[in-house]
Amino acid sequence: MGQPAPGQPGPGQPPGQVPNGYAPGGQPQAPPNGQVPGGQPQAGPTGTAQPGHPGTDQPIQPLRGEPPLTLYRNRQNTVLQPGTELDRFGDPDGNVMYAIRTPYNQRSLPPQWAGRNYFAYRVQRPVQVLSGTAVPWFEQPGGGTAYVLPASVDELLGDGTLVALSGNEAARPPMEG
């Protein structure tokens, strides 16, 4: 049995659960021909291969299940300093985060991800990351600052690079900004 067409549910998935631009199972698909929906141009990639795939000149890559680098423009390597606060919608097994309290619609994440667990973190020691600006996607404006970390949040918590925030420090961001 072949792969379903983009935007179509895979085997065992009810119709209407696969968002446009995502393959069955929720894996993001890169915009075609360097374009985002609506034909808006985006910055050329510094590396588009996923981890474990040849052909990338960017050593920091999103982990499996995270949005691909093609969904970020103005990508650059930078060092986050201690005290920087970040957050993410999703468990700590991923490595894509945003500046804390970035409104959800500026992240250009799939709408159903808004219901995922939300976590906030503080950088405890300098860490090199790939930063970029979310492109418009899923009928959202984008514009939020994303950070692709060199390892999963779990690993960076384990080695003391990150610490989890709680209480008022970890309040969910607004849906729109």
mmCIF file with all atom_site columns, C-alpha atoms in Angstrom, residues 81-82 107:
data_model
loop_
_atom_site.group_PDB
_atom_site.id
_atom_site.type_symbol
_atom_site.label_atom_id
_atom_site.label_alt_id
_atom_site.label_comp_id
_atom_site.label_asym_id
_atom_site.label_entity_id
_atom_site.label_seq_id
_atom_site.pdbx_PDB_ins_code
_atom_site.Cartn_x
_atom_site.Cartn_y
_atom_site.Cartn_z
_atom_site.occupancy
_atom_site.B_iso_or_equiv
_atom_site.pdbx_formal_charge
_atom_site.auth_seq_id
_atom_site.auth_comp_id
_atom_site.auth_asym_id
_atom_site.auth_atom_id
_atom_site.pdbx_PDB_model_num
ATOM 1 C CA . GLN A 1 81  ? 23.314 32.984 28.111 1.00 0.00 ? 81  GLN A CA 1
ATOM 2 C CA . PRO A 1 82  ? 22.372 31.954 31.658 1.00 0.00 ? 82  PRO A CA 1
ATOM 3 C CA . ARG A 1 107 ? 5.072  29.932 16.607 1.00 0.00 ? 107 ARG A CA 1
#
